[in-house]
Coordinates of C-alpha atoms and ligand atoms in Angstrom, one line a residue:
M1 CA 0.3 0.5 0.0
S2 CA 1.2 3.5 -1.3
G3 CA 0.3 6.7 0.6
E4 CA 1.8 6.2 3.6
N5 CA 4.9 7.2 3.1
G6 CA 4.7 11.1 3.5
Y7 CA 5.9 12.0 -0.4
D8 CA 5.2 9.1 -1.6
G9 CA 7.1 8.7 -5.3
Y10 CA 7.8 13.0 -5.4
R11 CA 11.5 14.1 -6.0
G12 CA 13.2 17.4 -6.6
P13 CA 12.0 20.1 -7.3
A14 CA 8.1 18.8 -6.5
L15 CA 9.5 17.4 -2.7
A16 CA 11.0 20.1 -1.9
K17 CA 7.3 22.2 -2.8
L18 CA 5.6 19.8 -0.9
Q19 CA 8.3 19.9 1.6
E20 CA 8.0 23.5 2.0
Y21 CA 4.4 23.4 3.3
E22 CA 4.6 19.4 4.4
A23 CA 1.2 18.7 2.4
M24 CA 2.0 14.9 2.2
V25 CA 0.0 13.0 -0.7
W26 CA -3.1 11.8 0.0
S27 CA -3.7 15.5 1.5
D28 CA -6.9 17.6 0.6
V29 CA -5.1 20.8 -0.9
T30 CA -5.9 24.8 -2.4
V31 CA -3.6 25.2 -5.0
A32 CA -2.8 28.4 -6.6
T33 CA -0.3 28.3 -9.0
T34 CA 0.1 31.5 -11.6
K35 CA -2.6 30.3 -13.7
G36 CA -5.6 29.9 -11.2
E37 CA -6.6 27.7 -8.3
F38 CA -6.9 24.4 -7.7
A39 CA -8.1 22.6 -5.7
G40 CA -8.3 18.4 -5.1
L41 CA -6.7 15.4 -3.2
I42 CA -2.7 15.0 -4.0
L43 CA -2.1 11.6 -5.7
P44 CA 1.4 9.6 -4.9
R45 CA 3.0 9.8 -7.4
N46 CA 5.1 7.4 -10.8
E47 CA 9.1 7.2 -10.0
M48 CA 9.6 7.4 -13.3
A49 CA 8.1 10.8 -14.6
D50 CA 9.3 13.9 -13.9
P51 CA 10.2 15.4 -10.9
E52 CA 8.5 19.4 -11.6
H53 CA 5.0 18.5 -11.1
I54 CA 3.2 18.2 -8.5
V55 CA -0.3 15.4 -9.4
L56 CA -4.6 16.3 -7.8
K57 CA -7.1 14.0 -7.9
M58 CA -9.1 17.1 -8.5
I59 CA -13.6 16.3 -7.4
T60 CA -14.2 15.9 -11.0
G61 CA -12.8 12.5 -10.8
Y62 CA -10.1 14.0 -13.3
N63 CA -6.7 14.4 -12.5
V64 CA -4.2 17.2 -13.4
G65 CA -0.7 17.7 -13.0
L66 CA 1.2 21.3 -11.5
H67 CA 4.5 22.5 -12.8
V68 CA 6.3 23.0 -9.2
G69 CA 7.0 26.6 -10.6
G70 CA 3.8 27.9 -11.0
I71 CA 2.4 27.3 -8.3
E72 CA 2.2 30.7 -5.1
A73 CA 0.7 28.8 -2.3
I74 CA -0.8 25.4 -1.2
T75 CA -3.1 25.3 1.3
I76 CA -3.7 22.0 3.5
H77 CA -7.0 21.1 4.5
G78 CA -7.5 17.8 6.0
R79 CA -6.0 14.5 4.5
K80 CA -7.5 10.9 3.3
V81 CA -5.2 8.3 2.8
A82 CA -6.8 6.2 -0.7
N83 CA -7.7 2.4 0.1
Y84 CA -6.8 0.5 -3.2
K85 CA -8.5 -2.6 -2.6
I86 CA -11.2 -3.7 -4.2
P87 CA -13.1 -5.4 -1.4
E88 CA -12.6 -9.2 -2.0
K89 CA -16.6 -10.9 -1.7
E90 CA -17.2 -14.1 -2.4
F91 CA -19.2 -14.6 -6.1
P92 CA -22.3 -15.6 -4.9
F93 CA -24.1 -19.5 -6.3
T94 CA -27.3 -18.8 -7.2
E95 CA -29.7 -21.8 -7.9
G96 CA -31.1 -21.4 -11.5
L97 CA -29.3 -18.8 -13.1
P98 CA -26.7 -18.9 -16.3
R99 CA -23.5 -19.8 -15.8
V100 CA -21.2 -17.3 -18.0
K101 CA -16.9 -18.1 -18.0
L102 CA -15.3 -14.1 -18.2
L103 CA -12.1 -15.2 -19.8
G104 CA -9.8 -11.9 -19.6
T105 CA -6.9 -10.3 -21.3
G106 CA -6.5 -7.3 -20.4
G107 CA -7.2 -3.4 -21.1
T108 CA -8.5 -1.0 -20.0
I109 CA -11.7 -3.2 -18.4
A110 CA -9.6 -5.2 -16.3
S111 CA -7.7 -2.5 -14.6
R112 CA -7.6 -0.1 -11.5
L113 CA -4.4 1.9 -11.0
D114 CA -1.5 2.1 -8.6
Y115 CA -1.2 6.0 -8.9
R116 CA 2.4 5.1 -7.3
T117 CA 4.7 3.2 -9.9
G118 CA 1.8 4.0 -12.4
A119 CA 1.4 0.5 -12.2
V120 CA -1.8 -1.1 -13.3
I121 CA -3.4 -3.5 -11.9
P122 CA -5.8 -6.8 -12.7
A123 CA -8.9 -6.8 -10.4
F124 CA -10.6 -9.5 -12.1
S125 CA -10.5 -12.2 -9.4
P126 CA -14.8 -13.3 -8.9
G127 CA -14.7 -12.6 -5.7
E128 CA -12.8 -8.7 -6.8
L129 CA -15.6 -8.8 -10.0
Y130 CA -18.2 -8.7 -7.2
G131 CA -16.8 -5.9 -5.0
S132 CA -16.6 -3.6 -7.7
V133 CA -19.9 -4.5 -9.7
P134 CA -22.2 -6.4 -7.5
E135 CA -25.0 -6.4 -10.2
L136 CA -22.5 -8.8 -11.5
A137 CA -24.4 -11.9 -9.3
D138 CA -28.6 -11.0 -9.5
I139 CA -27.3 -12.2 -14.0
C140 CA -25.9 -15.8 -13.4
N141 CA -22.7 -17.6 -12.2
L142 CA -19.6 -15.9 -12.7
E143 CA -16.6 -18.1 -13.5
T144 CA -13.8 -15.6 -14.3
E145 CA -9.8 -16.5 -15.9
K146 CA -7.1 -14.5 -16.2
L147 CA -5.8 -15.8 -19.8
Y148 CA -3.3 -12.9 -20.4
G149 CA -3.0 -9.3 -18.9
V150 CA -1.8 -6.9 -21.5
F151 CA -2.6 -3.6 -23.1
S152 CA -4.6 -4.9 -26.6
E153 CA -1.9 -3.5 -28.6
N154 CA -0.1 -6.8 -27.4
M155 CA -2.5 -9.1 -28.8
G156 CA -1.4 -11.1 -31.7
H157 CA -2.1 -13.8 -33.1
E158 CA -0.2 -16.4 -30.7
Q159 CA -3.0 -14.7 -27.6
W160 CA -6.0 -15.2 -30.7
I161 CA -5.1 -18.7 -30.7
G162 CA -5.3 -19.8 -26.9
L163 CA -8.2 -17.5 -26.2
A164 CA -10.3 -20.0 -29.5
E165 CA -8.3 -22.5 -27.6
A166 CA -9.9 -21.1 -24.8
I167 CA -13.3 -20.6 -25.8
G168 CA -13.7 -24.2 -27.1
K169 CA -12.3 -25.4 -23.7
E170 CA -15.0 -23.9 -22.2
I171 CA -17.7 -23.9 -24.4
A172 CA -17.3 -28.3 -24.4
K173 CA -18.3 -28.0 -20.6
G174 CA -21.1 -26.2 -21.0
V175 CA -21.2 -22.7 -19.5
D176 CA -24.3 -20.8 -21.3
G177 CA -22.3 -18.2 -23.0
I178 CA -18.6 -16.3 -22.9
V179 CA -17.7 -12.3 -22.3
V180 CA -13.9 -11.8 -22.9
G181 CA -13.0 -8.9 -21.2
H182 CA -10.3 -7.4 -23.8
G183 CA -7.9 -3.5 -24.2
T184 CA -10.1 -1.6 -27.3
D185 CA -7.9 -0.4 -28.8
T186 CA -7.8 -3.6 -30.9
M187 CA -10.9 -5.5 -29.6
H188 CA -11.9 -5.5 -33.5
H189 CA -8.8 -7.3 -34.2
T190 CA -9.0 -10.0 -32.3
A191 CA -13.3 -9.5 -32.8
A192 CA -12.1 -11.1 -36.1
A193 CA -10.4 -13.9 -35.2
L194 CA -12.5 -15.2 -33.1
S195 CA -15.0 -15.1 -35.9
F196 CA -13.1 -16.9 -38.0
M197 CA -11.4 -19.8 -35.4
V198 CA -14.5 -20.2 -33.5
Q199 CA -16.8 -21.4 -36.0
D200 CA -21.2 -22.5 -35.1
S201 CA -20.6 -21.9 -31.4
P202 CA -24.3 -22.6 -28.9
V203 CA -23.4 -19.8 -26.8
P204 CA -23.0 -16.2 -27.3
I205 CA -19.7 -15.0 -27.1
V206 CA -19.1 -11.4 -26.6
M207 CA -16.2 -9.4 -25.8
V208 CA -16.3 -6.4 -23.5
G209 CA -13.4 -3.9 -22.3
S210 CA -14.0 0.1 -21.2
Q211 CA -12.3 3.7 -22.6
R212 CA -12.1 4.7 -19.0
S213 CA -10.8 3.4 -15.9
S214 CA -13.5 2.7 -13.1
D215 CA -10.9 5.2 -11.3
R216 CA -12.9 7.5 -13.1
P217 CA -16.5 8.9 -12.8
S218 CA -17.1 8.6 -16.1
S219 CA -16.4 4.9 -16.8
D220 CA -18.4 2.9 -18.4
A221 CA -16.2 -0.3 -17.1
A222 CA -19.1 -1.0 -15.1
I223 CA -22.0 -0.4 -17.5
N224 CA -20.6 -2.2 -20.1
L225 CA -19.2 -5.2 -17.8
I226 CA -22.6 -5.4 -17.2
N227 CA -24.5 -5.4 -21.2
A228 CA -21.7 -7.8 -21.8
T229 CA -22.6 -10.4 -18.6
R230 CA -26.1 -10.0 -19.3
T231 CA -25.9 -10.7 -23.3
A232 CA -23.6 -14.3 -22.5
A233 CA -26.2 -15.3 -19.7
T234 CA -29.5 -14.1 -21.8
S235 CA -29.0 -13.8 -25.1
D236 CA -30.5 -15.8 -28.0
M237 CA -27.6 -14.6 -30.3
A238 CA -24.7 -17.1 -30.2
E239 CA -22.4 -15.2 -33.0
V240 CA -19.2 -13.4 -31.4
M241 CA -19.8 -9.7 -31.0
V242 CA -18.0 -6.8 -29.3
C243 CA -20.7 -4.9 -26.8
M244 CA -19.5 -1.5 -26.6
F245 CA -21.3 2.0 -25.0
G246 CA -24.0 2.3 -27.9
P247 CA -25.2 6.4 -27.1
T248 CA -23.3 9.3 -25.4
S249 CA -25.2 8.6 -22.0
D250 CA -25.5 5.1 -21.1
Q251 CA -28.4 4.1 -21.6
Y252 CA -27.7 0.4 -23.5
G253 CA -25.0 -1.3 -24.7
L254 CA -24.3 -1.5 -29.0
L255 CA -23.9 -5.0 -29.9
H256 CA -22.1 -5.3 -32.6
Q257 CA -20.7 -8.7 -35.3
G258 CA -17.2 -9.5 -34.7
T259 CA -16.3 -8.9 -38.5
R260 CA -18.2 -5.5 -38.8
V261 CA -17.5 -3.4 -35.6
R262 CA -14.3 -1.1 -35.2
K263 CA -12.7 1.2 -33.3
M264 CA -13.5 4.8 -34.4
H265 CA -13.0 7.5 -31.9
S266 CA -9.4 7.5 -29.8
S267 CA -12.1 8.7 -27.0
Y268 CA -15.4 8.8 -26.8
R269 CA -16.9 5.6 -24.8
S270 CA -19.4 5.0 -27.4
T271 CA -16.8 4.3 -29.7
F272 CA -17.4 1.4 -31.9
R273 CA -19.5 1.2 -34.5
T274 CA -21.1 -1.5 -37.5
L275 CA -20.3 -0.3 -40.4
S276 CA -21.5 -0.9 -43.4
D277 CA -24.6 -3.0 -41.4
I278 CA -26.5 -1.8 -38.9
P279 CA -25.4 -3.6 -35.1
L280 CA -26.5 -6.8 -34.1
G281 CA -29.4 -5.4 -31.5
M282 CA -29.0 -3.5 -28.4
V283 CA -28.6 -4.5 -25.1
D284 CA -30.1 -1.9 -21.3
V285 CA -31.3 -2.9 -18.3
A286 CA -34.9 -5.1 -20.3
G287 CA -32.5 -7.6 -21.7
V288 CA -30.9 -8.2 -25.2
T289 CA -33.7 -7.0 -28.7
P290 CA -32.2 -8.5 -32.1
F291 CA -32.4 -6.0 -34.6
K292 CA -32.0 -8.9 -37.0
D293 CA -33.5 -12.3 -37.4
D294 CA -31.1 -14.3 -39.1
Y295 CA -28.6 -14.5 -36.4
N296 CA -27.0 -17.5 -35.3
P297 CA -30.1 -18.7 -32.9
R298 CA -28.5 -20.3 -28.9
R299 CA -28.6 -24.4 -29.0
D300 CA -28.2 -26.4 -26.0
D301 CA -25.1 -28.7 -27.3
T302 CA -21.8 -28.5 -27.2
D303 CA -21.1 -28.5 -30.2
V304 CA -17.9 -25.8 -31.8
K305 CA -16.2 -25.8 -34.4
I306 CA -12.5 -24.6 -33.0
N307 CA -9.9 -23.9 -35.4
A308 CA -6.9 -21.5 -34.2
V309 CA -4.4 -21.1 -37.4
F310 CA -2.8 -18.3 -38.5
D311 CA 0.8 -18.0 -40.5
D312 CA 1.9 -14.5 -39.9
R313 CA 3.9 -13.7 -43.0
V314 CA 0.3 -11.0 -43.8
S315 CA 0.9 -7.7 -44.0
L316 CA -1.7 -5.1 -44.1
V317 CA -0.7 -2.3 -46.7
Y318 CA -2.4 1.1 -46.2
Y319 CA -2.0 3.1 -49.5
Y320 CA -0.8 7.4 -49.2
P321 CA -0.5 9.5 -52.9
G322 CA 2.9 9.1 -53.3
M323 CA 3.3 5.3 -51.8
K324 CA 6.9 3.3 -53.0
P325 CA 7.4 -0.4 -54.7
D326 CA 9.5 -1.0 -52.1
I327 CA 7.1 -0.7 -50.2
V328 CA 5.9 -4.2 -51.4
D329 CA 9.2 -5.1 -52.4
S330 CA 10.3 -4.9 -48.8
L331 CA 7.7 -7.4 -48.0
V332 CA 8.2 -9.8 -50.8
D333 CA 11.4 -9.9 -50.4
N334 CA 11.0 -10.4 -46.1
G335 CA 9.1 -14.2 -47.1
Y336 CA 5.7 -12.5 -46.9
R337 CA 2.8 -15.0 -48.4
G338 CA -0.1 -12.2 -48.3
I339 CA -1.0 -8.6 -48.8
V340 CA -4.2 -7.3 -47.9
I341 CA -3.5 -3.5 -49.7
A342 CA -6.3 -0.6 -47.7
G343 CA -6.7 1.2 -51.3
T344 CA -8.3 4.7 -52.5
G345 CA -11.6 5.1 -53.3
L346 CA -13.4 1.8 -54.8
G347 CA -9.8 0.1 -54.5
H348 CA -7.2 1.7 -55.9
V349 CA -3.1 2.1 -56.1
N350 CA -0.6 4.4 -58.4
R351 CA 0.7 3.8 -61.1
P352 CA 4.7 2.9 -59.9
L353 CA 3.4 0.2 -57.8
Y354 CA 2.1 -2.0 -60.6
A355 CA 5.2 -3.9 -61.9
A356 CA 5.6 -4.9 -58.1
L357 CA 2.2 -6.3 -57.1
D358 CA 3.2 -8.3 -60.3
R359 CA 6.6 -9.4 -58.4
A360 CA 4.8 -10.2 -55.7
H361 CA 1.7 -12.2 -58.4
A362 CA 4.5 -13.9 -59.6
A363 CA 6.0 -14.5 -56.5
G364 CA 2.9 -16.5 -55.6
V365 CA 2.3 -14.0 -52.6
A366 CA -1.8 -13.8 -51.9
M367 CA -3.1 -10.1 -52.3
Y368 CA -6.7 -8.9 -51.8
M369 CA -8.2 -5.6 -51.9
T370 CA -10.6 -3.6 -49.3
V371 CA -11.8 0.6 -49.8
Q372 CA -9.7 2.6 -47.3
T373 CA -13.0 4.7 -47.0
L374 CA -14.2 1.7 -44.5
W375 CA -18.1 2.1 -45.3
G376 CA -18.2 0.1 -48.9
F377 CA -17.5 -2.8 -51.6
V378 CA -14.5 -3.0 -53.8
Q379 CA -15.3 -2.2 -57.1
M380 CA -12.7 -2.2 -59.3
F381 CA -14.8 -3.0 -62.4
V382 CA -15.2 0.7 -62.9
Y383 CA -11.9 2.9 -63.3
E384 CA -9.0 1.4 -66.0
T385 CA -6.9 1.3 -62.1
G386 CA -8.8 -1.4 -61.3
R387 CA -8.8 -3.4 -64.0
E388 CA -4.9 -3.1 -64.2
I389 CA -4.2 -3.9 -60.4
M390 CA -6.9 -7.0 -60.5
E391 CA -4.8 -8.0 -63.8
L392 CA -2.3 -8.1 -61.6
G393 CA -2.8 -10.4 -59.8
V394 CA -5.0 -8.5 -56.8
T395 CA -8.2 -10.3 -55.5
P396 CA -11.7 -7.7 -54.8
A397 CA -12.4 -8.5 -51.3
A398 CA -15.6 -6.9 -51.2
N399 CA -17.0 -5.4 -48.6
M400 CA -14.5 -7.0 -45.9
L401 CA -12.9 -4.5 -43.2
P402 CA -9.2 -4.0 -44.5
E403 CA -8.7 -5.0 -40.4
V404 CA -10.5 -8.4 -41.0
A405 CA -9.3 -9.2 -44.2
Y406 CA -6.1 -9.0 -43.1
V407 CA -7.0 -11.7 -40.3
K408 CA -8.7 -13.6 -42.3
L409 CA -5.7 -13.6 -45.1
G410 CA -3.6 -15.3 -42.3
W411 CA -6.1 -17.3 -41.1
A412 CA -6.7 -19.5 -44.7
L413 CA -3.0 -18.9 -45.4
G414 CA -2.7 -21.0 -42.3
Q415 CA -4.9 -23.1 -43.4
T416 CA -3.4 -24.1 -46.7
S417 CA -0.2 -22.9 -49.4
D418 CA -3.1 -23.5 -52.1
L419 CA -4.0 -20.3 -53.6
D420 CA -6.9 -20.8 -55.0
E421 CA -8.2 -22.8 -51.5
V422 CA -7.1 -19.4 -50.1
K423 CA -9.6 -18.4 -52.0
R424 CA -12.1 -20.4 -52.8
I425 CA -11.7 -19.2 -48.4
M426 CA -11.4 -15.7 -48.2
L427 CA -14.3 -14.4 -50.4
T428 CA -16.5 -17.5 -48.9
P429 CA -18.7 -15.7 -46.1
I430 CA -18.8 -16.5 -42.4
S431 CA -20.4 -14.3 -40.0
R432 CA -21.3 -10.9 -42.6
D433 CA -17.3 -10.9 -42.9
I434 CA -18.8 -10.2 -46.3
T435 CA -22.6 -9.0 -47.1
E436 CA -24.6 -8.6 -50.1
R437 CA -25.4 -5.0 -49.9
E438 CA -25.1 -2.6 -47.3
P439 CA -28.5 -2.0 -45.5
H440 CA -30.6 1.4 -45.9
N441 CA -29.4 2.2 -42.7
G442 CA -26.1 0.7 -42.7
Y443 CA -24.2 4.0 -42.5
L444 CA -24.0 4.9 -39.4
V445 CA -27.7 5.8 -38.8
L446 CA -29.5 5.7 -35.6
Q447 CA -25.9 4.9 -34.1
G448 CA -24.9 8.3 -32.9
G449 CA -27.2 6.7 -30.0
I450 CA -31.6 8.1 -29.1
P451 CA -30.6 11.6 -27.9
E452 CA -28.3 12.6 -30.5
V453 CA -31.3 10.6 -32.9
E454 CA -34.7 12.3 -31.2
A455 CA -32.6 16.2 -31.7
F456 CA -31.4 14.8 -35.0
M457 CA -35.6 13.9 -35.8
S458 CA -36.6 17.4 -34.1
G459 CA -34.5 20.1 -36.0
Q460 CA -32.2 21.4 -32.7
W461 CA -29.3 19.3 -34.4
K462 CA -29.0 22.5 -37.9
Ligands
LIG1 N1 -4.7 1.0 -24.5 C1 -6.5 -0.4 -23.9 C2 -5.9 -1.4 -25.3 O1 -6.2 -1.5 -26.0 C3 -7.3 0.3 -24.1 C4 -8.8 0.0 -23.4 O2 -8.9 -0.9 -22.8 O3 -9.8 0.6 -23.6 O4 -5.5 -2.5 -24.1

């Protein structure tokens, strides 16, 4: 436990300033600065952080770093030593409630912050979860397992395979639903990987994360976890889904198909959107409401197809004007077997790349085109450029999202080296990764959330 030894983590000028006013960590203070007054609790400082700032947790829950050079006076009102520990309460077992397994991989949802070291501590035992989100016990009998404890940029094909296999084992044991706790940044990559590696699941597989950590008043951790757990426990949709904040308020969560979802905003809580389609459904306190009826329904058996393979010699190349052919050549020279291109407009790259694409094709590299517009289909018959690029061996990947095509190509090449078979796998729709058409309301309509849509409809947004 930190916070009891006075000036925890502070060094140099920041420590000197605190000592001058005998303002210890966890003191409730008002700090007069050249930029005005700030009131809050002095937080412990990460030992690795610079020695020139004092950090306050303000009444709003947000932290502010005050440079010692601008501090004119510190007035102490009292001191509160914080308790980091989440109360551990035994997760109750309730006869008759569904059995849900929560598999943790890390990310903000699984963490609380140790202010002193800056370390993120996982909070994932059923006891801790029950202590912090007791509503979960009204929904299900929860079991938890921490598979990984990483921020999601560190989730890659090895973890996708481990996760898919762990899900297979849980389904075989007869759970009623699976929740996967995951960092939000790459949740859509993992959702795509699970959509391919785990097929025909008899139960819902629901990925969930949070954009704001649970020490912040605006955290979405608890609401997302409750929504995801309710979906896993009760939904009839036995799909790989992402369950995250729907509107900007916390009225409901949206359920996105694992292959059609993408993180679209770096900081909004309502950051996940279904692209080129409508979400699968929504979830709130009243339960899950599907928006579609052609989903895989829940079954009573424990059969599932796990095909957890991946060849990581695959790359996703985001085309930009002026890209030089050496980018493609270097991939071929380094033994890459697959390239997904996110091209401009309907699926284009510049002429200087043509020779490099030709060389890649001759070397047996599987190449697929997606669009960097994200919404819409690749259409390579419209312009001469598209037709020429197809002749160089690049296959249009319909309306597959670039990241999804990248994951699918690694998965396909993990199964076979026969490029015709790879093409068959790539172009066979799996869990809506390719759809026949974009519905009229598939372009963000109704995904702003009810308050925004209502304001829009009543003409308040001009
Ligand atoms: N950087 C974190 C992650 O993706 C953010 C989050 O969890 O939302 O792991």
